[in-house]
GROMACS .gro file of C-alpha atoms in nm:
model
  281
    1MET     CA    1   5.903  14.526   3.663
    2ALA     CA    2   5.608  14.391   3.446
    3GLY     CA    3   5.303  14.311   3.638
    4SER     CA    4   5.091  14.008   3.535
    5GLY     CA    5   4.776  13.867   3.651
    6ARG     CA    6   4.947  13.567   3.809
    7ARG     CA    7   5.204  13.501   4.061
    8PRO     CA    8   5.547  13.501   3.910
    9GLU     CA    9   5.795  13.248   3.938
   10HIS     CA   10   6.163  13.383   3.987
   11ARG     CA   11   6.347  13.292   3.680
   12GLY     CA   12   6.615  13.576   3.693
   13PRO     CA   13   6.536  13.986   3.647
   14PRO     CA   14   6.207  14.063   3.478
   15GLU     CA   15   6.362  14.234   3.177
   16LEU     CA   16   6.458  13.853   3.081
   17PHE     CA   17   6.171  13.680   3.198
   18TYR     CA   18   5.935  13.898   3.058
   19ASP     CA   19   6.078  13.884   2.697
   20GLU     CA   20   5.889  13.912   2.359
   21ALA     CA   21   5.723  13.572   2.336
   22GLU     CA   22   5.625  13.598   2.759
   23ALA     CA   23   5.508  13.924   2.673
   24ARG     CA   24   5.256  13.847   2.402
   25LYS     CA   25   5.176  13.505   2.552
   26TYR     CA   26   5.018  13.666   2.860
   27THR     CA   27   4.872  13.963   2.692
   28GLN     CA   28   4.678  13.716   2.461
   29ASN     CA   29   4.553  13.514   2.779
   30SER     CA   30   4.180  13.592   2.846
   31ARG     CA   31   4.250  13.453   3.175
   32VAL     CA   32   4.533  13.659   3.252
   33VAL     CA   33   4.362  13.999   3.124
   34GLU     CA   34   4.042  13.897   3.307
   35ILE     CA   35   4.219  13.897   3.660
   36GLN     CA   36   4.437  14.192   3.560
   37SER     CA   37   4.129  14.381   3.514
   38GLN     CA   38   3.999  14.290   3.836
   39MET     CA   39   4.293  14.359   4.047
   40SER     CA   40   4.356  14.693   3.877
   41GLU     CA   41   3.967  14.774   3.935
   42ARG     CA   42   4.033  14.728   4.299
   43ALA     CA   43   4.345  14.913   4.314
   44VAL     CA   44   4.178  15.227   4.175
   45GLU     CA   45   3.895  15.207   4.383
   46LEU     CA   46   4.120  15.163   4.702
   47LEU     CA   47   4.284  15.468   4.599
   48GLY     CA   48   3.964  15.698   4.688
   49LEU     CA   49   3.981  15.911   4.425
   50PRO     CA   50   3.759  16.219   4.354
   51GLU     CA   51   3.486  16.194   4.136
   52ASP     CA   52   3.452  16.511   4.030
   53ARG     CA   53   3.751  16.544   3.846
   54PRO     CA   54   3.989  16.329   3.625
   55CYS     CA   55   4.341  16.221   3.796
   56LEU     CA   56   4.684  16.168   3.700
   57LEU     CA   57   4.799  15.841   3.800
   58LEU     CA   58   5.115  15.633   3.779
   59ASP     CA   59   5.154  15.307   3.717
   60VAL     CA   60   5.429  15.089   3.846
   61GLY     CA   61   5.527  14.804   3.626
   62CYS     CA   62   5.289  14.892   3.385
   63GLY     CA   63   5.352  14.589   3.140
   64SER     CA   64   5.167  14.608   2.829
   65GLY     CA   65   4.925  14.834   2.966
   66LEU     CA   66   4.653  14.611   3.098
   67SER     CA   67   4.593  14.783   3.403
   68GLY     CA   68   4.637  15.123   3.208
   69ASP     CA   69   4.317  15.038   3.018
   70TYR     CA   70   4.130  15.063   3.297
   71ILE     CA   71   4.260  15.388   3.432
   72SER     CA   72   4.162  15.529   3.067
   73GLU     CA   73   3.797  15.387   3.093
   74GLU     CA   74   3.746  15.547   3.426
   75GLY     CA   75   3.828  15.877   3.280
   76HIS     CA   76   4.188  15.923   3.433
   77TYR     CA   77   4.533  15.962   3.266
   78TRP     CA   78   4.814  15.779   3.336
   79ILE     CA   79   5.211  15.704   3.288
   80GLY     CA   80   5.354  15.387   3.313
   81MET     CA   81   5.717  15.257   3.416
   82ASP     CA   82   5.854  14.931   3.330
   83ILE     CA   83   6.171  14.738   3.329
   84SER     CA   84   6.096  14.515   3.003
   85PRO     CA   85   6.145  14.664   2.678
   86ALA     CA   86   5.915  14.377   2.554
   87MET     CA   87   5.633  14.453   2.764
   88LEU     CA   88   5.643  14.829   2.646
   89ASP     CA   89   5.677  14.720   2.277
   90VAL     CA   90   5.341  14.546   2.301
   91ALA     CA   91   5.163  14.833   2.488
   92VAL     CA   92   5.292  15.092   2.212
   93GLU     CA   93   5.131  14.837   1.946
   94ARG     CA   94   4.795  14.799   2.143
   95GLU     CA   95   4.810  15.179   2.137
   96VAL     CA   96   4.757  15.213   2.472
   97GLU     CA   97   4.643  15.605   2.581
   98GLY     CA   98   4.918  15.639   2.860
   99ASP     CA   99   5.270  15.737   2.851
  100LEU     CA  100   5.537  15.507   2.868
  101LEU     CA  101   5.900  15.488   3.054
  102LEU     CA  102   6.126  15.247   3.028
  103ALA     CA  103   6.283  15.257   3.357
  104ASP     CA  104   6.391  15.033   3.674
  105VAL     CA  105   6.231  15.166   3.974
  106GLY     CA  106   6.458  15.024   4.190
  107HIS     CA  107   6.664  15.330   4.093
  108GLY     CA  108   6.378  15.563   4.184
  109ILE     CA  109   6.088  15.774   4.045
  110PRO     CA  110   6.207  16.017   3.842
  111PHE     CA  111   5.926  16.282   3.821
  112ARG     CA  112   5.874  16.608   3.979
  113PRO     CA  113   5.736  16.657   4.356
  114GLY     CA  114   5.390  16.622   4.391
  115MET     CA  115   5.293  16.526   4.027
  116PHE     CA  116   5.092  16.272   4.098
  117ASP     CA  117   4.720  16.188   4.236
  118GLY     CA  118   4.776  15.835   4.322
  119CYS     CA  119   4.971  15.535   4.218
  120ILE     CA  120   4.896  15.173   4.146
  121SER     CA  121   5.104  14.839   4.095
  122ILE     CA  122   4.983  14.531   3.988
  123SER     CA  123   5.206  14.223   4.062
  124ALA     CA  124   5.523  14.439   4.062
  125VAL     CA  125   5.681  14.533   4.383
  126GLN     CA  126   5.786  14.201   4.504
  127TRP     CA  127   6.067  14.201   4.237
  128LEU     CA  128   6.237  14.441   4.392
  129CYS     CA  129   6.315  14.179   4.678
  130ASN     CA  130   6.508  13.977   4.431
  131ALA     CA  131   6.873  14.065   4.406
  132ASP     CA  132   6.964  13.987   4.032
  133LYS     CA  133   7.295  14.152   4.040
  134LYS     CA  134   7.575  14.183   4.279
  135SER     CA  135   7.532  14.561   4.335
  136HIS     CA  136   7.157  14.492   4.401
  137SER     CA  137   7.039  14.536   4.778
  138PRO     CA  138   6.669  14.482   4.815
  139PRO     CA  139   6.644  14.704   5.107
  140LYS     CA  140   6.803  15.007   4.941
  141ARG     CA  141   6.632  14.954   4.636
  142LEU     CA  142   6.312  14.914   4.823
  143TYR     CA  143   6.371  15.250   5.005
  144ARG     CA  144   6.504  15.420   4.713
  145PHE     CA  145   6.173  15.326   4.529
  146PHE     CA  146   5.952  15.417   4.839
  147SER     CA  147   6.108  15.765   4.928
  148THR     CA  148   6.099  15.893   4.571
  149LEU     CA  149   5.754  15.744   4.527
  150TYR     CA  150   5.668  15.960   4.828
  151THR     CA  151   5.782  16.296   4.677
  152ALA     CA  152   5.644  16.228   4.346
  153LEU     CA  153   5.296  16.166   4.516
  154ALA     CA  154   5.043  16.481   4.598
  155ARG     CA  155   4.990  16.529   4.994
  156GLY     CA  156   4.692  16.355   5.079
  157SER     CA  157   4.730  16.076   4.781
  158ARG     CA  158   4.770  15.735   4.819
  159ALA     CA  159   4.936  15.449   4.656
  160VAL     CA  160   4.794  15.096   4.620
  161LEU     CA  161   5.030  14.815   4.568
  162GLN     CA  162   4.897  14.457   4.490
  163LEU     CA  163   5.172  14.218   4.552
  164TYR     CA  164   5.272  13.847   4.579
  165PRO     CA  165   5.477  13.808   4.886
  166GLU     CA  166   5.688  13.479   4.914
  167ASN     CA  167   5.679  13.482   5.304
  168SER     CA  168   5.606  13.702   5.595
  169GLU     CA  169   5.965  13.805   5.588
  170GLN     CA  170   5.927  13.980   5.254
  171LEU     CA  171   5.616  14.147   5.347
  172GLU     CA  172   5.794  14.286   5.647
  173LEU     CA  173   6.084  14.382   5.430
  174ILE     CA  174   5.852  14.570   5.210
  175THR     CA  175   5.665  14.737   5.456
  176ALA     CA  176   5.952  14.844   5.648
  177GLN     CA  177   6.105  15.048   5.389
  178ALA     CA  178   5.795  15.213   5.297
  179MET     CA  179   5.727  15.330   5.678
  180ARG     CA  180   6.097  15.466   5.675
  181ALA     CA  181   6.026  15.635   5.354
  182GLY     CA  182   5.751  15.810   5.530
  183PHE     CA  183   5.425  15.652   5.427
  184THR     CA  184   5.151  15.552   5.678
  185GLY     CA  185   4.895  15.281   5.618
  186GLY     CA  186   4.918  14.901   5.582
  187MET     CA  187   4.798  14.574   5.417
  188VAL     CA  188   4.451  14.533   5.281
  189VAL     CA  189   4.372  14.152   5.214
  190ASP     CA  190   4.085  14.067   5.029
  191TYR     CA  191   3.931  13.681   5.069
  192PRO     CA  192   4.205  13.599   5.358
  193ASN     CA  193   4.047  13.225   5.402
  194SER     CA  194   4.024  13.192   4.999
  195ALA     CA  195   4.363  12.999   4.857
  196LYS     CA  196   4.283  13.116   4.516
  197ALA     CA  197   4.106  13.453   4.566
  198LYS     CA  198   4.344  13.568   4.848
  199LYS     CA  199   4.507  13.909   4.740
  200PHE     CA  200   4.737  14.128   4.916
  201PHE     CA  201   4.710  14.519   4.880
  202LEU     CA  202   4.986  14.741   5.020
  203CYS     CA  203   4.759  15.062   5.064
  204LEU     CA  204   4.991  15.367   5.147
  205PHE     CA  205   4.896  15.716   5.264
  206VAL     CA  206   5.088  16.053   5.181
  207GLY     CA  207   5.111  16.311   5.437
  208THR     CA  208   4.809  16.192   5.642
  209SER     CA  209   4.705  15.888   5.807
  210GLY     CA  210   4.384  15.776   5.653
  211THR     CA  211   4.137  15.507   5.777
  212LEU     CA  212   4.256  15.191   5.601
  213PRO     CA  213   3.992  15.027   5.375
  214LYS     CA  214   3.836  14.689   5.488
  215GLY     CA  215   3.936  14.394   5.280
  216LEU     CA  216   3.686  14.206   5.066
  217GLY     CA  217   3.537  13.854   5.232
  218THR     CA  218   3.716  13.976   5.570
  219GLU     CA  219   3.375  13.917   5.787
  220CYS     CA  220   3.494  13.591   5.913
  221ALA     CA  221   3.851  13.703   5.956
  222SER     CA  222   4.067  13.718   6.255
  223GLU     CA  223   4.081  14.050   6.411
  224GLU     CA  224   4.476  14.038   6.404
  225LEU     CA  225   4.443  14.007   6.012
  226GLN     CA  226   4.190  14.306   5.998
  227GLN     CA  227   4.462  14.529   6.218
  228ALA     CA  228   4.754  14.467   5.998
  229LYS     CA  229   4.858  14.822   5.960
  230PHE     CA  230   5.169  15.031   6.056
  231THR     CA  231   5.205  15.400   6.137
  232ASN     CA  232   5.536  15.608   6.156
  233GLU     CA  233   5.551  15.574   6.530
  234ARG     CA  234   5.782  15.322   6.716
  235THR     CA  235   5.604  15.059   6.866
  236ARG     CA  236   5.681  14.974   7.222
  237PHE     CA  237   5.688  14.634   7.377
  238ARG     CA  238   5.482  14.659   7.750
  239ASN     CA  239   5.400  14.384   7.988
  240VAL     CA  240   5.055  14.338   8.092
  241LYS     CA  241   5.126  14.597   8.397
  242GLY     CA  242   5.192  14.858   8.116
  243LYS     CA  243   5.586  14.861   8.234
  244SER     CA  244   5.852  14.882   7.959
  245VAL     CA  245   6.001  14.507   7.898
  246LYS     CA  246   6.296  14.645   7.719
  247LYS     CA  247   6.597  14.425   7.708
  248SER     CA  248   6.445  14.144   7.810
  249ARG     CA  249   6.499  13.794   7.614
  250ASP     CA  250   6.165  13.831   7.455
  251TRP     CA  251   6.227  14.193   7.342
  252ILE     CA  252   6.546  14.103   7.229
  253LEU     CA  253   6.450  13.822   6.997
  254GLU     CA  254   6.176  14.052   6.851
  255LYS     CA  255   6.430  14.323   6.792
  256LYS     CA  256   6.680  14.063   6.640
  257GLU     CA  257   6.403  13.921   6.421
  258ARG     CA  258   6.274  14.258   6.265
  259ARG     CA  259   6.641  14.346   6.186
  260ARG     CA  260   6.647  14.017   6.016
  261ARG     CA  261   6.314  14.099   5.806
  262GLN     CA  262   6.485  14.450   5.725
  263GLY     CA  263   6.768  14.272   5.569
  264LYS     CA  264   7.042  14.375   5.818
  265GLU     CA  265   7.317  14.139   5.956
  266VAL     CA  266   7.233  13.991   6.307
  267ARG     CA  267   7.418  13.771   6.510
  268PRO     CA  268   7.254  13.412   6.584
  269ASP     CA  269   7.014  13.320   6.833
  270SER     CA  270   7.187  13.103   7.136
  271LYS     CA  271   7.093  12.989   7.484
  272TYR     CA  272   7.271  13.316   7.608
  273THR     CA  273   7.086  13.562   7.439
  274GLY     CA  274   6.923  13.808   7.656
  275ARG     CA  275   7.098  13.629   7.970
  276LYS     CA  276   7.229  13.854   8.241
  277ARG     CA  277   7.595  13.835   8.290
  278ARG     CA  278   7.688  13.764   8.666
  279PRO     CA  279   7.909  14.019   8.827
  280HIS     CA  280   8.240  13.925   8.830
  281PHE     CA  281   8.496  13.995   9.152
   0.00000   0.00000   0.00000
């Protein structure tokens, strides 16, 4: 699940895409290193770590350790997980200061409860939305990842996951599984009006509902974007008078669309969707 400083194209599973040549190529690319460092700095900033002590962080999709370099520079300790042996080989050659683990995070986070003070991930989580094997179910792999990550994090800590969602459905799938696993929080979008500088950070809270940080460059952004957050409370659809419009056509279509985004099988919409049947005599 190697992270990189650019939007990855899906060319098969990450452990094959990030082979030895690709791992070395992007690790030696100055532009990639610069972007990776900037996103790592922003992710650590969003963690809101205490300033009076060093923390132990988990780096999901650590790759060759570029994001870990920034964590070390800030005086913190880290453990990195990645599915690409080639990426971790480069990290070992670079003599990074963190500990490294070869693992597929879709199988879960294999650490004891409450071990980490925070978690960051750069350009990695969206790989879990791909079904690279017949046995892969993106919703199940995402839930396994988020539920075990929740357990491995200390209460009151945060996870900040920078990602490149392919579309709104993928973003909904990811956030739905995070919410199901117990997280609260939401999406922090930096520079939402810029095509190149726009970045998505999923900021998750463990055990407490903190205040969602504001995205950079959002002064002119719409209120809807700034309020892109979720809690573990169920949202109820209501009309202008405050009365529930449950079972209406709009309510049914909304519910079906949410289930599609969660990867569930849903019957196709038709002109009969939400229409009341006439009584039979």
